[in-house]
CSV table of C-alpha atoms in Angstrom, one decimal:
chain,number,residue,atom,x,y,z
A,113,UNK,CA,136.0,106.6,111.6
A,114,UNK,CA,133.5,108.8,113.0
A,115,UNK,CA,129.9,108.8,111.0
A,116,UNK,CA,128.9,112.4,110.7
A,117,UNK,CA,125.8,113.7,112.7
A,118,UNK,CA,123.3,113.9,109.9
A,119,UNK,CA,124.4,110.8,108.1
A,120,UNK,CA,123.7,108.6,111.3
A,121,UNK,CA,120.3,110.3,112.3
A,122,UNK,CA,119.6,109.4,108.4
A,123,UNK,CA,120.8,105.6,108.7
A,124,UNK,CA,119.6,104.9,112.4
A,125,UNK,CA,116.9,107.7,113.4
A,126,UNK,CA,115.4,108.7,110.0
A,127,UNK,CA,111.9,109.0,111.8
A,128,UNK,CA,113.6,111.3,114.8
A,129,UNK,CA,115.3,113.3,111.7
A,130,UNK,CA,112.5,114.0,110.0
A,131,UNK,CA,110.4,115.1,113.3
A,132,UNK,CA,113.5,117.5,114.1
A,133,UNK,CA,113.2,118.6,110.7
A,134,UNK,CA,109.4,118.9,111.3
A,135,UNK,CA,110.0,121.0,114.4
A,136,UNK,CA,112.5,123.5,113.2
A,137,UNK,CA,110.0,124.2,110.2
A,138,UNK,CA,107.0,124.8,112.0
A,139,UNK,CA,107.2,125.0,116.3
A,140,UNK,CA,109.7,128.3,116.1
A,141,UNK,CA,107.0,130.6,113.9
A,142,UNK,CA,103.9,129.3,115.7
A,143,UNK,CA,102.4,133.0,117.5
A,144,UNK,CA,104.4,135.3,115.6
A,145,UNK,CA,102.0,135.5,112.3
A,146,UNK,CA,99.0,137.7,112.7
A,147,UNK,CA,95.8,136.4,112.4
A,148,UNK,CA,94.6,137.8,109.1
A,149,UNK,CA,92.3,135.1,108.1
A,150,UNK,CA,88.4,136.0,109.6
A,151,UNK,CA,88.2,132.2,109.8
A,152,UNK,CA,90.8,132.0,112.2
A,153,UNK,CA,89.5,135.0,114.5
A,154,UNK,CA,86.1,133.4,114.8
A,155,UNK,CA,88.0,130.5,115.6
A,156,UNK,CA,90.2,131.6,118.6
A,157,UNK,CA,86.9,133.3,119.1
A,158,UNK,CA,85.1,130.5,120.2
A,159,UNK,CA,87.6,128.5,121.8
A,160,UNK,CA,87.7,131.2,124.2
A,161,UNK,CA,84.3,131.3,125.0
A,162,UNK,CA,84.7,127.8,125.8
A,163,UNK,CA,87.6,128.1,127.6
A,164,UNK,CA,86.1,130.9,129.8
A,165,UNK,CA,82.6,129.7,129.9
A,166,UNK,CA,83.0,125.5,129.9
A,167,UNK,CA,80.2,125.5,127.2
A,168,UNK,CA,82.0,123.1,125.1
A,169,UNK,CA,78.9,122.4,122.9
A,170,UNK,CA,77.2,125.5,121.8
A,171,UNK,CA,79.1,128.4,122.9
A,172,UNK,CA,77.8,131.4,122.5
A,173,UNK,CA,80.2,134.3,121.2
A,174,UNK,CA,79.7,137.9,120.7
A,175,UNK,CA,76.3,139.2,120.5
A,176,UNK,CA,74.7,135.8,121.8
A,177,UNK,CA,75.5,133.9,118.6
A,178,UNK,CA,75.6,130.4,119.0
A,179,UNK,CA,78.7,128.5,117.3
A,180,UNK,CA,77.8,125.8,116.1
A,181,UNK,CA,81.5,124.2,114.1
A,182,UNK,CA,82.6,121.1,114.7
A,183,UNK,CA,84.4,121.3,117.7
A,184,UNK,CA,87.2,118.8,117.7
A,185,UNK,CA,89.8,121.7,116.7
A,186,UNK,CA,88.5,124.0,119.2
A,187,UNK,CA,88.8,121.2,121.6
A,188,UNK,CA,92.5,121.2,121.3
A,189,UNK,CA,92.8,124.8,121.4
A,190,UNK,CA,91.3,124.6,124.6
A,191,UNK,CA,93.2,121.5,126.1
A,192,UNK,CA,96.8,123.7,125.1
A,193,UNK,CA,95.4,127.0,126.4
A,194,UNK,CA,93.7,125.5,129.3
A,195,UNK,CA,97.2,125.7,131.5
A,196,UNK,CA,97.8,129.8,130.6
A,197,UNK,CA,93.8,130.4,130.6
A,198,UNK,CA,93.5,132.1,127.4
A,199,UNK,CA,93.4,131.5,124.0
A,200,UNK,CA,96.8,132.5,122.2
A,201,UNK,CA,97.9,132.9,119.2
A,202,UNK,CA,100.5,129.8,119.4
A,203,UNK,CA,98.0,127.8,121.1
A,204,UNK,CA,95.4,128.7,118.2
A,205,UNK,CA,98.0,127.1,115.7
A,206,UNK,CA,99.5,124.5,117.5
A,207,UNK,CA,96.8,121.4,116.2
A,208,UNK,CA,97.3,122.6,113.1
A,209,UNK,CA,102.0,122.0,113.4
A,210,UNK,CA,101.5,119.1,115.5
A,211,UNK,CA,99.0,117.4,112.6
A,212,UNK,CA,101.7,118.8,110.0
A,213,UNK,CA,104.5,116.6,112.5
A,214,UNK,CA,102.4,113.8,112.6
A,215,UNK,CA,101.6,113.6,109.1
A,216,UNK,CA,105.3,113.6,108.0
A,217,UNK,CA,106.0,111.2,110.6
A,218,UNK,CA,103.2,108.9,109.5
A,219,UNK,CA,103.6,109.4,106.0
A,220,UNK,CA,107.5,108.1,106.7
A,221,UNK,CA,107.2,104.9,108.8
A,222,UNK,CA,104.4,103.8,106.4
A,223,UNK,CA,105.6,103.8,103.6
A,224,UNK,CA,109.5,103.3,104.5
A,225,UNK,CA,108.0,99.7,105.7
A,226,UNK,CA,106.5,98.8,102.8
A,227,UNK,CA,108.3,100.4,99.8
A,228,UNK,CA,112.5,101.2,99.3
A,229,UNK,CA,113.0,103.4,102.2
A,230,UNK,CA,114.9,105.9,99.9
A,231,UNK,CA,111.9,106.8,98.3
A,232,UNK,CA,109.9,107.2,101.4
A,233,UNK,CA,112.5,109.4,102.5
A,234,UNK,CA,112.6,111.9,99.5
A,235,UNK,CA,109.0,111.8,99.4
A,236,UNK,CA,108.3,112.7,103.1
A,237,UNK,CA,111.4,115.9,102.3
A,238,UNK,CA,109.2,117.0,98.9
A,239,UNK,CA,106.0,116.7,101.7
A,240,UNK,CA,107.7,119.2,103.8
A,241,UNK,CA,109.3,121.6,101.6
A,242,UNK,CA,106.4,121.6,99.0
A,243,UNK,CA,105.0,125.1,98.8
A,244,UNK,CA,101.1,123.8,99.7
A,245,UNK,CA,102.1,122.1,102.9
A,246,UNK,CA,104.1,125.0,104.1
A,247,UNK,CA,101.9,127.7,103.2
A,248,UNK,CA,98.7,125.9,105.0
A,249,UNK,CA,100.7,124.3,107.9
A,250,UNK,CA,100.0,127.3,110.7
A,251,UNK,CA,97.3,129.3,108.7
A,252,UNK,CA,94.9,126.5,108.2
A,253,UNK,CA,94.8,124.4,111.4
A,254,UNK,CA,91.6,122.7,110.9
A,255,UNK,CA,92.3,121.1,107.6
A,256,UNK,CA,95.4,120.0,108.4
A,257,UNK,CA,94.3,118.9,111.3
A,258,UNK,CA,91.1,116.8,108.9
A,259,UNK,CA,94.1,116.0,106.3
A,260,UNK,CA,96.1,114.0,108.9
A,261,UNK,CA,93.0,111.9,110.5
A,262,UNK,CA,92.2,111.2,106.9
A,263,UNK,CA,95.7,110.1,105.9
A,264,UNK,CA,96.2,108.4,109.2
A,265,UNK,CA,93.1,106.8,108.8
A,266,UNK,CA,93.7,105.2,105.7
A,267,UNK,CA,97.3,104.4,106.2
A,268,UNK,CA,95.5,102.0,109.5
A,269,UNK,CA,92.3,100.9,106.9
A,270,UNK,CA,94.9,99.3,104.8
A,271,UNK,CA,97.6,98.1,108.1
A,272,UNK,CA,93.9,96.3,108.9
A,273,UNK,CA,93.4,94.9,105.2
A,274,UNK,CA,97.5,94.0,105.7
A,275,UNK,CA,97.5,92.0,108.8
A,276,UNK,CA,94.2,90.9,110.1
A,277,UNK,CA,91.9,90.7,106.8
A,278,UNK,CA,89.0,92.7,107.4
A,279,UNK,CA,88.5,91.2,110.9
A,280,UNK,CA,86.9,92.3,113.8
A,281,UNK,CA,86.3,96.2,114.3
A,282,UNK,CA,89.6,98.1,114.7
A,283,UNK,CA,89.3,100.8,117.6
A,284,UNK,CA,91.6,103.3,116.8
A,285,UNK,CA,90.5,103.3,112.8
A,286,UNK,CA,86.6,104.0,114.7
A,287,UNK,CA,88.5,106.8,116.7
A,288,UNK,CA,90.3,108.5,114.0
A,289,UNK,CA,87.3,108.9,111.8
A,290,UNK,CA,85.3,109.9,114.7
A,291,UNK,CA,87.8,112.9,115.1
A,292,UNK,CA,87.6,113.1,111.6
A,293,UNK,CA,83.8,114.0,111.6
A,294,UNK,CA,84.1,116.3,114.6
A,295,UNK,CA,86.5,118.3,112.2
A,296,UNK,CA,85.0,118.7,109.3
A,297,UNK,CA,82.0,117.0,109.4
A,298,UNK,CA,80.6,113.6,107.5
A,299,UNK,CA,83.2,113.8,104.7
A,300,UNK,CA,85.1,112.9,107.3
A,301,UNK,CA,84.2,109.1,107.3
A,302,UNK,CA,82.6,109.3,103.5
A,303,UNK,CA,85.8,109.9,101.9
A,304,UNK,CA,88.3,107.4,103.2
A,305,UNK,CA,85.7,104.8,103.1
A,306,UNK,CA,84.9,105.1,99.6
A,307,UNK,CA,88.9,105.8,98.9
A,308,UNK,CA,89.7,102.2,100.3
A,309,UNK,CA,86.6,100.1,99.5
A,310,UNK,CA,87.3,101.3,95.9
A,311,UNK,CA,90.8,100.1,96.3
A,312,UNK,CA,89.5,96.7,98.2
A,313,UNK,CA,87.1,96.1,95.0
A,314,UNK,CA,90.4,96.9,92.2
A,315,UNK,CA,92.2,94.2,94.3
A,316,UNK,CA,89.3,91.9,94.3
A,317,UNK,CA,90.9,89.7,97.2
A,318,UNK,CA,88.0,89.7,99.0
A,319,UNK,CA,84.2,89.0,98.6
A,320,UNK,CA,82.2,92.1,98.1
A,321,UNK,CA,79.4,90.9,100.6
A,322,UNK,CA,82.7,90.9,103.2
A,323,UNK,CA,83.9,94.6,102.1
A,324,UNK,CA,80.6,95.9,102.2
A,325,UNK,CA,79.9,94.5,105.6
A,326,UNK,CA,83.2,95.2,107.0
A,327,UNK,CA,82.8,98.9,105.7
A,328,UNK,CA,79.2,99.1,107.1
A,329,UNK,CA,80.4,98.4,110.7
A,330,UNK,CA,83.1,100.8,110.6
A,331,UNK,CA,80.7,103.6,109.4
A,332,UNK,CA,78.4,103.1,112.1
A,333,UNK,CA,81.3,102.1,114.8
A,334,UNK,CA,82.6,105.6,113.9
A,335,UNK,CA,79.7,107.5,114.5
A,336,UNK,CA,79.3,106.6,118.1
A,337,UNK,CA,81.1,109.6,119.2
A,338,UNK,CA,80.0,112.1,116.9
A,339,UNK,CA,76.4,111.0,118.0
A,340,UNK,CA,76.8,112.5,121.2
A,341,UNK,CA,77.6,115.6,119.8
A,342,UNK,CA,74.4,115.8,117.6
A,343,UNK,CA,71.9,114.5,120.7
A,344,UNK,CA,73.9,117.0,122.3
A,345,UNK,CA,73.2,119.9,120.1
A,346,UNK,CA,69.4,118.8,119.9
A,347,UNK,CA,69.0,118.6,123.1
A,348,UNK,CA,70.2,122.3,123.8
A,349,UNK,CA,69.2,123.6,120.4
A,350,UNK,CA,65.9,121.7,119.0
A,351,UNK,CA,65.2,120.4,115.6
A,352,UNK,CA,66.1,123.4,114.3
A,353,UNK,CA,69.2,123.7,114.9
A,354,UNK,CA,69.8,120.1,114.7
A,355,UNK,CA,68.9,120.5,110.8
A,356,UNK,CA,70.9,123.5,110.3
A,357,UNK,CA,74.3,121.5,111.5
A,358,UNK,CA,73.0,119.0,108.8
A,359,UNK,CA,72.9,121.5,106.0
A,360,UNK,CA,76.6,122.4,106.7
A,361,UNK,CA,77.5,118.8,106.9
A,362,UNK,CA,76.6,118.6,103.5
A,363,UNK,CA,77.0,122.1,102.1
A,364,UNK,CA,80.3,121.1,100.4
A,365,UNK,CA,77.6,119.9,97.1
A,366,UNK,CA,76.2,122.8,96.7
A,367,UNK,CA,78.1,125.2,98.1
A,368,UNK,CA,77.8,129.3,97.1
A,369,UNK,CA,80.3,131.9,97.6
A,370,UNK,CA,83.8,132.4,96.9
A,371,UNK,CA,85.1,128.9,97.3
A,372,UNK,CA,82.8,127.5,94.4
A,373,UNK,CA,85.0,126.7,91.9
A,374,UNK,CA,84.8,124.5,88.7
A,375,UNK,CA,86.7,121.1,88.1
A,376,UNK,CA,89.6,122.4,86.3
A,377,UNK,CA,90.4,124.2,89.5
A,378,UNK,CA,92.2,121.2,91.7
A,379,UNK,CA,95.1,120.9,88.7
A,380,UNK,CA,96.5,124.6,89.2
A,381,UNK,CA,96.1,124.4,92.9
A,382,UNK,CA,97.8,121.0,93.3
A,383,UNK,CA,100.9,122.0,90.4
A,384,UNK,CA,101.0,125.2,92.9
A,385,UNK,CA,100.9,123.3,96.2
A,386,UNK,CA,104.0,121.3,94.8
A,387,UNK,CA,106.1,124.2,94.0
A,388,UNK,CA,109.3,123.9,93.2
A,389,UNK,CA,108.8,120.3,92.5
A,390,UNK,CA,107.1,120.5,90.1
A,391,UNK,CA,109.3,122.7,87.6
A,392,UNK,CA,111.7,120.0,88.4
A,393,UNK,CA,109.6,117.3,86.8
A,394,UNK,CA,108.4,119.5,84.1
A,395,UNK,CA,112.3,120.0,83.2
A,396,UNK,CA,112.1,116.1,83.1
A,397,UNK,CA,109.7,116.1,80.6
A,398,UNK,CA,112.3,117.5,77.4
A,399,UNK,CA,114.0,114.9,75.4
A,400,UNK,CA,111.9,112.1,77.3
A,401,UNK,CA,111.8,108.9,74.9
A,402,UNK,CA,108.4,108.0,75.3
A,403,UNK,CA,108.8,104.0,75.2
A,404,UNK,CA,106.3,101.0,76.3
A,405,UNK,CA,107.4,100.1,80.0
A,406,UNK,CA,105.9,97.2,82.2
A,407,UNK,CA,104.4,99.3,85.1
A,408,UNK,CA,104.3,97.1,88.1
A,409,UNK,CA,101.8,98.7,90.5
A,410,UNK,CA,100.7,96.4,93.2
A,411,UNK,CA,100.3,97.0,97.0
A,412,UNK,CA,101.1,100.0,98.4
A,413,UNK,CA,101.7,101.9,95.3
A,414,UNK,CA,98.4,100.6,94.3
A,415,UNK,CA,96.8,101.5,97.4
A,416,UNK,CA,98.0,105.0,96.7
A,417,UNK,CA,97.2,105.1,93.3
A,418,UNK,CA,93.7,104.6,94.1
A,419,UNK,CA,93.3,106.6,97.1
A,420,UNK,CA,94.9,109.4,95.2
A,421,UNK,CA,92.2,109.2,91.7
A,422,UNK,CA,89.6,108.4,94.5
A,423,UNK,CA,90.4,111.9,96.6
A,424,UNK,CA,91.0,113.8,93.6
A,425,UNK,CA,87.7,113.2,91.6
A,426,UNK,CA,85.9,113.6,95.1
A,427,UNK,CA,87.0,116.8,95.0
A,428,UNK,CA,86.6,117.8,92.1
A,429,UNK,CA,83.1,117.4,91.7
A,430,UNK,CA,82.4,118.9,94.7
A,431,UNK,CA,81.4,122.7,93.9
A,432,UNK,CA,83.3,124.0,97.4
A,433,UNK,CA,87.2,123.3,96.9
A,434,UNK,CA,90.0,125.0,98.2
A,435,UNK,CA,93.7,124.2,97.8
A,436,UNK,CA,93.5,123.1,101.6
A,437,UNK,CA,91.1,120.4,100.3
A,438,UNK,CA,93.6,118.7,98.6
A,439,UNK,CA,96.3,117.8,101.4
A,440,UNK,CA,95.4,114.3,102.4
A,441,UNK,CA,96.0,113.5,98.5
A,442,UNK,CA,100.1,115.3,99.2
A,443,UNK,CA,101.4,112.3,100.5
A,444,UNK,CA,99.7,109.5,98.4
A,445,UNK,CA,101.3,111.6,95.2
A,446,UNK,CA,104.6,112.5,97.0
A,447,UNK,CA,105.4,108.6,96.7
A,448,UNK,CA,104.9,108.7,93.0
A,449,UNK,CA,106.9,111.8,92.5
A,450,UNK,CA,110.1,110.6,94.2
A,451,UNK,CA,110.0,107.5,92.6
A,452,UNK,CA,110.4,109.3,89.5
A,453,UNK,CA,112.8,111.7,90.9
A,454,UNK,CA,115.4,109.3,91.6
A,455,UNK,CA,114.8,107.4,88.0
A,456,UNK,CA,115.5,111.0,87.3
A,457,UNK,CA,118.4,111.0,89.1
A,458,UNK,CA,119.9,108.1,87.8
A,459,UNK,CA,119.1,107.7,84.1
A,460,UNK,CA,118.8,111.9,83.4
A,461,UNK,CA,121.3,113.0,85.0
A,462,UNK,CA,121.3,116.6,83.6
A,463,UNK,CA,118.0,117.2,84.5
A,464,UNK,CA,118.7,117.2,88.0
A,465,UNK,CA,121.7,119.4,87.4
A,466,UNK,CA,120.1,121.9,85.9
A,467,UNK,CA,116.9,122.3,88.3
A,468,UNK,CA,119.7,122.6,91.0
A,469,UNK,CA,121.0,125.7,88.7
A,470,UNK,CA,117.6,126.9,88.1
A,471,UNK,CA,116.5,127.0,91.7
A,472,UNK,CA,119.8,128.6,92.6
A,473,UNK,CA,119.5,131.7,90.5
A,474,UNK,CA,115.5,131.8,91.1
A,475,UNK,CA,116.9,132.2,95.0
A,476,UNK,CA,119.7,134.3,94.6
A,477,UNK,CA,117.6,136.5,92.4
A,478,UNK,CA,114.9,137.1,95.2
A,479,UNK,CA,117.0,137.3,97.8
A,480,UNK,CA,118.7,140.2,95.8
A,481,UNK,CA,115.0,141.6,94.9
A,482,UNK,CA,114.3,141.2,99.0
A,483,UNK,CA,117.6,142.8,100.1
A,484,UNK,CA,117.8,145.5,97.7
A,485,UNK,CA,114.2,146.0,96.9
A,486,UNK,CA,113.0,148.9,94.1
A,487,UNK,CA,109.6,150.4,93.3
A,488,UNK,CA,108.5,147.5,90.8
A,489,UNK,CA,109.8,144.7,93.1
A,490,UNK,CA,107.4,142.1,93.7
A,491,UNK,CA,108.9,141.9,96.8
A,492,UNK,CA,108.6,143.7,100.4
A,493,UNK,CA,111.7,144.3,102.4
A,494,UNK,CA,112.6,142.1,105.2
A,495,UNK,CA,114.0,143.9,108.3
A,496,UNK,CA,117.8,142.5,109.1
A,497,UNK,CA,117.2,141.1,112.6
A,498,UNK,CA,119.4,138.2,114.5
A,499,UNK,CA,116.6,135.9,113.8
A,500,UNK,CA,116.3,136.6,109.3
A,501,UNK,CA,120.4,137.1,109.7
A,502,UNK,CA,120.9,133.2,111.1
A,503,UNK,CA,118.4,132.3,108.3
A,504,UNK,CA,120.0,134.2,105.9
A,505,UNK,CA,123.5,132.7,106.6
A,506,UNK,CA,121.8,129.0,106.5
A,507,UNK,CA,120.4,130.0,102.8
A,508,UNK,CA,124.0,131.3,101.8
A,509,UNK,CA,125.8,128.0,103.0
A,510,UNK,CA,122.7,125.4,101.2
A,511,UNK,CA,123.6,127.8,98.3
A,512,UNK,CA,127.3,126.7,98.1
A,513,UNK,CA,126.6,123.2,99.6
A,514,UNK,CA,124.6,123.0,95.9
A,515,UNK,CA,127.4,125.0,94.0
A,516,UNK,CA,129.7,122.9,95.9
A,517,UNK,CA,127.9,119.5,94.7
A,518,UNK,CA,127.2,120.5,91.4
A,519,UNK,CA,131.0,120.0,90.7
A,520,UNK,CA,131.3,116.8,92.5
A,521,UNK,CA,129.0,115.4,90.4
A,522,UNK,CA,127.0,113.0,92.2
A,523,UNK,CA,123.7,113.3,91.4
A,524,UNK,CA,122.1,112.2,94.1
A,525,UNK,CA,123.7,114.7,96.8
A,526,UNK,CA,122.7,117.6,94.4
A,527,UNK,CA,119.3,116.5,94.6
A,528,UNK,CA,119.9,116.3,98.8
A,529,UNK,CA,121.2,119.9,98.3
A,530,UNK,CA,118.7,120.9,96.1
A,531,UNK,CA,116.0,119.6,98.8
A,532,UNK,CA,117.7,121.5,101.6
A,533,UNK,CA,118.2,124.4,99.7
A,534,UNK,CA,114.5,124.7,99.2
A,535,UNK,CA,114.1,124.1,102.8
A,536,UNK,CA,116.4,127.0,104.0
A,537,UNK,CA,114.2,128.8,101.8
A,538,UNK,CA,111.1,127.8,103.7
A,539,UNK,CA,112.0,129.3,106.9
A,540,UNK,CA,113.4,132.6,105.3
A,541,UNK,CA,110.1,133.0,104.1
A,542,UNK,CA,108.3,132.4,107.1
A,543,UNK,CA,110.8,134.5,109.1
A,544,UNK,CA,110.5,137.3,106.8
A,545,UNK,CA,106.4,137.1,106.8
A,546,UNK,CA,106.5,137.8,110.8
A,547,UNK,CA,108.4,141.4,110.2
């Protein structure tokens, strides 16, 4: 008997399925969203000027101000416009999709290795089809781009700790945190440090003179290549200058403007960022029987469990946040979440019924608000084009594949539907924001 299509890629190519998944939510809308974010005009700005100029250091933009950003994304923009010779609007975004691709990708293999690969799986869909991650895929390439070297950083600090104990001085961990810095600055080897020493000490299967040393040479391994930048910008720019990159570095402490924001702000950006997920888990939370459980938490789920308290409370008492802040934590509590989900699943079995119901009318109610739209409509009217009508269709056929399961009763296809449907939703949404 013939397997069908998507239950082999899901049984022999899970990784290839979720990069095709990936692809299809990302690559097709990359150049058709305006850029109304004066971040990313500055930004395609200065690429540019380095594309037309070769200044890749300080390049001077309009008016003969010197940029001074880290330059890694910029970098990329100009490697994928170098070919067409100017700075696009798909080239512009495309660091920030591929980071999104690799993220998913990495997120998948490393914990599908070391955990039940079922819940890797689920948690790598929630990843992609969690409101936060789709909203900030395209629109904020440069922390998503700083979110995966972070993630993928610490995913090979504790592949090191796994296999060869803290020994010698891992290259491509150097590398990554280089990148890292060149993206965001110094955070960019502070934070993952401090995330997975933490989680070395909570372990306590080394020595601390060992952690502490082995951490030590990576800090100063990784800031071999940033170092050229900085003699770079002293030489061209003087002390000065020098000292005003420094400030920046370290502006996220005592940051001013509209970004400063008190602690309490990282818990309604993340339940946001993890819309619709997380009205399915507070649905999870009536007639719970709160009972003493053994919690086993060791390896992996450890490792995440520290690396997500250790991100979270670095953020938060840091004055500058933004929800953007918070993506290299997505995947460390994406692990956590569809664990629970499939308990869910199993042991509550109307729960996941009834979030399937729920999001069904919340999309058949704003597609009807969308289609038919009236003066106190929250939403705007999408154009019917060949491009929202295939979409459109899709969302119609994941809305009977859910009707469809909810009467076959196996719970954990509705929650497959459930995931899908909020995917269809995705690219409707992103199709609809380009009209």
């Amino acid at each position: 008997m013939r397997t069908p299509t998507l239950q082999y890629l899901y049984l022999q190519k899970p990784v290839s399925m979720i990069i095709v998944i990936c692809i299809i939510s990302v690559l097709p809308w990359l150049g058709l969203h305006e850029l109304d974010m004066p971040a990313q005009s500055e930004c395609a700005l200065t690429a540019n000027t380095m594309l037309q100029t070769g200044e890749w250091i300080l390049p001077q933009i309009s008016g003969g101000e010197i940029s001074y950003d880290h330059p890694m994304l910029h970098w990329l923009i100009v490697l994928f416009s170098y070919g067409q010779g100017y700075v696009s609007k798909l080239t512009l975004q495309l660091p920030g999709a591929l980071a999104f691709i690799v993220m998913m990708a990495t997120s998948l293999i490393f914990f599908g290795r070391r955990t039940k690969f079922h819940e890797a799986f689920i948690s790598t869909l929630f990843l992609i089809t969690c409101s936060g991650m789709q909203n900030l895929s395209a629109a904020s390439s440069g922390d998503l781009l700083f979110a995966t070297f972070l993630f993928v950083a610490l995913t090979q600090l504790y592949r090191w700790e796994e296999n060869y104990e803290l020994k010698g001085i891992p290259v491509e961990i150097s590398l990554l945190l280089s990148a890292a810095i060149l993206t965001k600055g110094l955070m960019g080897v502070i934070l993952p440090l401090i995330a997975f020493t933490a989680y070395l000490f909570v372990v306590r299967k080394h020595p601390a003179g060992v952690i502490l040393k082995a951490m030590f040479y990576l800090f100063v391994s990784s800031l071999f290549l940033p170092a050229l930048w900085y003699v770079s910008i002293w030489k061209q720019g003087g002390t000065d200058l020098l000292l005003d990159v420094m400030r920046t570095e370290f502006s996220y402490f005592w940051g001013t403007g509209a970004d400063v924001h008190n602690v309490l702000y990282v818990f309604p950006a993340l339940a946001i960022g993890f819309l619709p997920w997380i009205v399915f888990f507070f649905f999870s939370l009536f007639g719970i029987k709160w009972e003493k459980h053994t919690v086993c938490c060791t390896g992996v789920k450890l490792f995440s469990l520290v690396s997500m308290v250790v991100l979270l409370a670095s953020y938060a008492v840091m004055p500058v946040k933004r929800a953007s802040f918070l993506l290299p934590i997505y995947p460390f509590i994406t692990i956590f979440l569809a664990q629970y989900a499939l308990y869910i699943t199993e042991y509550r079995t109307w729960c996941t019924r009834l979030f399937a119901i729920f999001l069904t009318v919340a999309v058949v109610c704003g597609l009807l608000l969308a289609l038919f739209p009236s003066g106190w409509s929250p939403f705007h009217a999408f154009t019917l084009n060949l491009r929202t009508g295939l979409l459109l269709g899709f969302t119609f056929a994941m809305l009977g594949t859910v009707y469809y399961q909810l009467f076959k009763r196996i719970n954990i296809k509705i929650l497959y539907a459930t995931i899908a449907l909020a995917f269809s939703v995705n690219l409707l949404v992103n199709a609809a924001e380009i009209i």
